[in-house]
Amino acid sequence: MTTPPTRWELAGEDNRGYGQHFADLVGRGVDVAGEARLADALVPRGARVVDIGSGMGRVAAALAARGHDVVATEPDPALRAQSLATYADLEVLPHEALALDPGELGTFDLAVLVGNVMIFLAEGTERSVLARVRDLLAPTGRALVGFHLQAVKAGSRTYPAAEFVADAESVGLRVVHRFGSYELHEPVDDYAVWVLARG
């Protein structure tokens, strides 16, 4: 399946330090598992989780270590290489979000899209990606989505909260919760953490 280039791809070398930055933090023993702790709390032990845009693997690896059946997906070859170097036991599929096939992968208790995945998608594909997330969810499954509401890095977009909610609802997803952080602070203007479910 041919998909349009993502904003991440188009930014090219401007985003090359991301994976190494987190690898350095992991190497120094810094806690980088905030997203994974919340994801873990949303599902029972041994849940099926898909990490869409898994980057250098930190969230997927943390969830696998907590006993979940994790499918990690990352289209950027440099980030997949960093993931392999940091988490050698974590298999990462090279799939774009729109190439994830529920017929091939099955359905999941939780879909994770953190680390600003939503603001680096290909232009105009947000609703299509959210529809694919919906299709990947089991009937009682949920999605954990987190991103900056304003463009923050090279190539990223501004994605206002109201627009995101409208996009999610248009494809049959509903907002269960909105927080300002992965530690469940109240909503803020610059960052949003969402828990979504089928409508």
mmCIF file of C-alpha atoms in Angstrom:
data_model
loop_
_atom_site.group_PDB
_atom_site.id
_atom_site.type_symbol
_atom_site.label_atom_id
_atom_site.label_comp_id
_atom_site.label_asym_id
_atom_site.label_seq_id
_atom_site.Cartn_x
_atom_site.Cartn_y
_atom_site.Cartn_z
ATOM 1 C CA MET A 1 0.000 0.000 0.000
ATOM 2 C CA THR A 2 1.419 3.395 -0.992
ATOM 3 C CA THR A 3 0.928 6.094 1.602
ATOM 4 C CA PRO A 4 1.724 9.809 1.302
ATOM 5 C CA PRO A 5 4.910 11.013 3.011
ATOM 6 C CA THR A 6 4.406 11.934 6.642
ATOM 7 C CA ARG A 7 5.372 15.275 8.099
ATOM 8 C CA TRP A 8 8.074 13.365 9.991
ATOM 9 C CA GLU A 9 9.551 12.057 6.745
ATOM 10 C CA LEU A 10 9.415 15.460 5.110
ATOM 11 C CA ALA A 11 11.298 17.018 8.037
ATOM 12 C CA GLY A 12 14.168 14.617 7.295
ATOM 13 C CA GLU A 13 17.409 15.323 9.108
ATOM 14 C CA ASP A 14 15.783 17.920 11.350
ATOM 15 C CA ASN A 15 14.343 15.088 13.478
ATOM 16 C CA ARG A 16 17.376 12.815 13.569
ATOM 17 C CA GLY A 17 18.327 13.480 17.207
ATOM 18 C CA TYR A 18 15.033 12.235 18.675
ATOM 19 C CA GLY A 19 15.817 8.530 19.009
ATOM 20 C CA GLN A 20 19.353 9.075 20.266
ATOM 21 C CA HIS A 21 18.106 11.555 22.862
ATOM 22 C CA PHE A 22 15.806 8.976 24.433
ATOM 23 C CA ALA A 23 18.409 6.226 24.093
ATOM 24 C CA ASP A 24 20.806 8.432 26.063
ATOM 25 C CA LEU A 25 18.176 8.978 28.753
ATOM 26 C CA VAL A 26 17.551 5.226 28.991
ATOM 27 C CA GLY A 27 21.291 4.601 29.212
ATOM 28 C CA ARG A 28 21.563 7.028 32.142
ATOM 29 C CA GLY A 29 18.676 5.360 33.958
ATOM 30 C CA VAL A 30 16.267 8.275 33.551
ATOM 31 C CA ASP A 31 12.596 7.374 33.912
ATOM 32 C CA VAL A 32 11.052 7.486 30.418
ATOM 33 C CA ALA A 33 8.074 5.239 31.148
ATOM 34 C CA GLY A 34 5.366 7.768 32.004
ATOM 35 C CA GLU A 35 3.247 6.944 28.973
ATOM 36 C CA ALA A 36 3.719 3.213 29.536
ATOM 37 C CA ARG A 37 2.560 3.430 33.167
ATOM 38 C CA LEU A 38 -0.708 5.020 32.096
ATOM 39 C CA ALA A 39 -1.133 2.572 29.224
ATOM 40 C CA ASP A 40 -0.537 -0.317 31.627
ATOM 41 C CA ALA A 41 -3.218 1.016 33.963
ATOM 42 C CA LEU A 42 -5.789 1.053 31.162
ATOM 43 C CA VAL A 43 -5.707 -2.683 30.453
ATOM 44 C CA PRO A 44 -5.650 -6.007 32.294
ATOM 45 C CA ARG A 45 -2.439 -8.016 32.556
ATOM 46 C CA GLY A 46 -1.561 -9.798 29.342
ATOM 47 C CA ALA A 47 -3.501 -7.394 27.123
ATOM 48 C CA ARG A 48 -2.917 -7.017 23.389
ATOM 49 C CA VAL A 49 -1.420 -3.599 22.701
ATOM 50 C CA VAL A 50 -0.391 -1.966 19.417
ATOM 51 C CA ASP A 51 2.123 0.887 19.674
ATOM 52 C CA ILE A 52 1.695 2.952 16.498
ATOM 53 C CA GLY A 53 4.754 5.062 15.819
ATOM 54 C CA SER A 54 6.793 3.278 18.487
ATOM 55 C CA GLY A 55 9.895 5.384 17.816
ATOM 56 C CA MET A 56 12.969 4.012 19.547
ATOM 57 C CA GLY A 57 10.838 1.494 21.437
ATOM 58 C CA ARG A 58 10.714 2.801 24.977
ATOM 59 C CA VAL A 59 6.921 2.543 25.484
ATOM 60 C CA ALA A 60 6.506 -0.780 23.694
ATOM 61 C CA ALA A 61 9.446 -2.308 25.589
ATOM 62 C CA ALA A 62 8.090 -1.114 28.928
ATOM 63 C CA LEU A 63 4.671 -2.603 28.180
ATOM 64 C CA ALA A 64 6.183 -5.898 27.049
ATOM 65 C CA ALA A 65 8.197 -5.992 30.287
ATOM 66 C CA ARG A 66 4.901 -5.588 32.170
ATOM 67 C CA GLY A 67 3.564 -8.759 30.559
ATOM 68 C CA HIS A 68 1.540 -7.423 27.641
ATOM 69 C CA ASP A 69 1.418 -8.838 24.105
ATOM 70 C CA VAL A 70 2.792 -5.836 22.217
ATOM 71 C CA VAL A 71 2.955 -5.152 18.498
ATOM 72 C CA ALA A 72 5.305 -2.226 17.846
ATOM 73 C CA THR A 73 5.210 -0.376 14.525
ATOM 74 C CA GLU A 74 7.644 2.302 13.316
ATOM 75 C CA PRO A 75 8.162 3.288 9.666
ATOM 76 C CA ASP A 76 11.338 5.335 10.214
ATOM 77 C CA PRO A 77 14.341 3.030 9.584
ATOM 78 C CA ALA A 78 16.657 5.129 11.760
ATOM 79 C CA LEU A 79 14.287 4.853 14.708
ATOM 80 C CA ARG A 80 13.852 1.112 14.139
ATOM 81 C CA ALA A 81 17.638 0.743 14.186
ATOM 82 C CA GLN A 82 17.801 2.739 17.429
ATOM 83 C CA SER A 83 15.048 0.562 18.875
ATOM 84 C CA LEU A 84 16.974 -2.600 18.007
ATOM 85 C CA ALA A 85 20.144 -1.180 19.547
ATOM 86 C CA THR A 86 18.368 -0.214 22.777
ATOM 87 C CA TYR A 87 15.807 -3.035 23.080
ATOM 88 C CA ALA A 88 17.225 -6.006 21.191
ATOM 89 C CA ASP A 89 14.302 -8.301 22.078
ATOM 90 C CA LEU A 90 11.594 -5.943 20.784
ATOM 91 C CA GLU A 91 10.405 -6.747 17.276
ATOM 92 C CA VAL A 92 9.267 -3.655 15.393
ATOM 93 C CA LEU A 93 7.175 -3.772 12.226
ATOM 94 C CA PRO A 94 8.025 -1.178 9.536
ATOM 95 C CA HIS A 95 4.381 -0.273 8.935
ATOM 96 C CA GLU A 96 2.878 3.169 8.469
ATOM 97 C CA ALA A 97 -0.287 3.682 10.519
ATOM 98 C CA LEU A 98 -2.466 3.417 7.406
ATOM 99 C CA ALA A 99 -0.824 0.117 6.435
ATOM 100 C CA LEU A 100 -1.873 -1.640 9.644
ATOM 101 C CA ASP A 101 -4.403 -4.304 8.673
ATOM 102 C CA PRO A 102 -6.790 -5.644 11.329
ATOM 103 C CA GLY A 103 -7.255 -8.727 9.128
ATOM 104 C CA GLU A 104 -3.538 -9.443 9.454
ATOM 105 C CA LEU A 105 -2.843 -8.212 12.980
ATOM 106 C CA GLY A 106 -6.167 -8.873 14.696
ATOM 107 C CA THR A 107 -7.679 -6.461 17.208
ATOM 108 C CA PHE A 108 -6.251 -4.927 20.347
ATOM 109 C CA ASP A 109 -7.275 -3.988 23.856
ATOM 110 C CA LEU A 110 -5.287 -0.781 23.531
ATOM 111 C CA ALA A 111 -3.788 1.293 20.723
ATOM 112 C CA VAL A 112 -1.021 3.678 21.801
ATOM 113 C CA LEU A 113 -0.177 6.792 19.752
ATOM 114 C CA VAL A 114 2.069 8.939 21.930
ATOM 115 C CA GLY A 115 5.193 11.015 21.359
ATOM 116 C CA ASN A 116 3.409 13.446 19.022
ATOM 117 C CA VAL A 117 2.524 10.815 16.410
ATOM 118 C CA MET A 118 -0.684 12.664 15.502
ATOM 119 C CA ILE A 119 1.039 15.949 14.635
ATOM 120 C CA PHE A 120 3.564 14.240 12.335
ATOM 121 C CA LEU A 121 1.080 12.301 10.167
ATOM 122 C CA ALA A 122 0.858 12.960 6.453
ATOM 123 C CA GLU A 123 -1.196 16.019 5.688
ATOM 124 C CA GLY A 124 -4.904 15.293 5.496
ATOM 125 C CA THR A 125 -4.653 11.714 6.822
ATOM 126 C CA GLU A 126 -5.673 12.337 10.433
ATOM 127 C CA ARG A 127 -9.229 11.033 10.026
ATOM 128 C CA SER A 128 -8.044 8.032 8.013
ATOM 129 C CA VAL A 129 -5.525 7.136 10.717
ATOM 130 C CA LEU A 130 -8.131 7.511 13.452
ATOM 131 C CA ALA A 131 -10.483 5.279 11.447
ATOM 132 C CA ARG A 132 -7.721 2.678 11.211
ATOM 133 C CA VAL A 133 -7.198 2.930 14.978
ATOM 134 C CA ARG A 134 -10.938 2.351 15.463
ATOM 135 C CA ASP A 135 -10.787 -0.755 13.274
ATOM 136 C CA LEU A 136 -7.827 -2.106 15.243
ATOM 137 C CA LEU A 137 -9.676 -1.872 18.558
ATOM 138 C CA ALA A 138 -11.537 -4.777 20.086
ATOM 139 C CA PRO A 139 -15.166 -3.896 20.928
ATOM 140 C CA THR A 140 -14.156 -2.742 24.417
ATOM 141 C CA GLY A 141 -10.701 -1.551 23.373
ATOM 142 C CA ARG A 142 -9.409 1.963 23.894
ATOM 143 C CA ALA A 143 -6.772 4.245 22.436
ATOM 144 C CA LEU A 144 -4.232 6.334 24.347
ATOM 145 C CA VAL A 145 -3.201 9.391 22.323
ATOM 146 C CA GLY A 146 -0.888 12.200 23.398
ATOM 147 C CA PHE A 147 0.484 15.200 21.525
ATOM 148 C CA HIS A 148 1.345 18.893 21.719
ATOM 149 C CA LEU A 149 -1.568 20.982 20.536
ATOM 150 C CA GLN A 150 0.788 23.491 18.895
ATOM 151 C CA ALA A 151 3.579 22.670 16.462
ATOM 152 C CA VAL A 152 6.715 22.116 18.517
ATOM 153 C CA LYS A 153 9.337 20.498 16.282
ATOM 154 C CA ALA A 154 10.438 20.669 12.658
ATOM 155 C CA GLY A 155 7.627 19.572 10.373
ATOM 156 C CA SER A 156 4.932 19.134 13.021
ATOM 157 C CA ARG A 157 1.513 20.742 12.780
ATOM 158 C CA THR A 158 -0.742 22.626 15.158
ATOM 159 C CA TYR A 159 -3.706 20.377 15.980
ATOM 160 C CA PRO A 160 -6.283 22.162 18.157
ATOM 161 C CA ALA A 161 -8.189 20.072 20.665
ATOM 162 C CA ALA A 162 -11.587 20.843 19.137
ATOM 163 C CA GLU A 163 -10.384 19.745 15.690
ATOM 164 C CA PHE A 164 -8.982 16.486 17.050
ATOM 165 C CA VAL A 165 -12.233 15.703 18.882
ATOM 166 C CA ALA A 166 -14.248 16.432 15.713
ATOM 167 C CA ASP A 167 -11.946 14.175 13.684
ATOM 168 C CA ALA A 168 -12.236 11.349 16.227
ATOM 169 C CA GLU A 169 -16.011 11.611 16.460
ATOM 170 C CA SER A 170 -16.369 11.693 12.674
ATOM 171 C CA VAL A 171 -14.945 8.153 12.444
ATOM 172 C CA GLY A 172 -16.888 6.681 15.349
ATOM 173 C CA LEU A 173 -14.540 7.287 18.260
ATOM 174 C CA ARG A 174 -15.471 9.167 21.413
ATOM 175 C CA VAL A 175 -13.427 10.906 24.080
ATOM 176 C CA VAL A 176 -13.567 9.041 27.381
ATOM 177 C CA HIS A 177 -10.990 11.247 29.131
ATOM 178 C CA ARG A 178 -8.778 14.237 28.423
ATOM 179 C CA PHE A 179 -5.823 15.041 30.679
ATOM 180 C CA GLY A 180 -2.959 17.503 30.678
ATOM 181 C CA SER A 181 -0.263 14.890 31.311
ATOM 182 C CA TYR A 182 0.367 11.159 31.638
ATOM 183 C CA GLU A 183 0.124 11.673 35.392
ATOM 184 C CA LEU A 184 -3.522 12.691 34.880
ATOM 185 C CA HIS A 185 -3.288 16.411 35.572
ATOM 186 C CA GLU A 186 -6.239 18.529 34.501
ATOM 187 C CA PRO A 187 -6.343 19.634 30.855
ATOM 188 C CA VAL A 188 -3.932 22.365 29.748
ATOM 189 C CA ASP A 189 -3.693 24.496 26.630
ATOM 190 C CA ASP A 190 -0.446 23.176 25.152
ATOM 191 C CA TYR A 191 -0.561 19.379 25.578
ATOM 192 C CA ALA A 192 -3.333 16.805 25.622
ATOM 193 C CA VAL A 193 -3.546 13.172 26.630
ATOM 194 C CA TRP A 194 -6.686 11.469 25.407
ATOM 195 C CA VAL A 195 -8.354 8.148 26.108
ATOM 196 C CA LEU A 196 -10.663 7.225 23.250
ATOM 197 C CA ALA A 197 -13.146 4.386 22.768
ATOM 198 C CA ARG A 198 -15.419 3.201 20.015
ATOM 199 C CA GLY A 199 -18.471 5.458 19.752
#
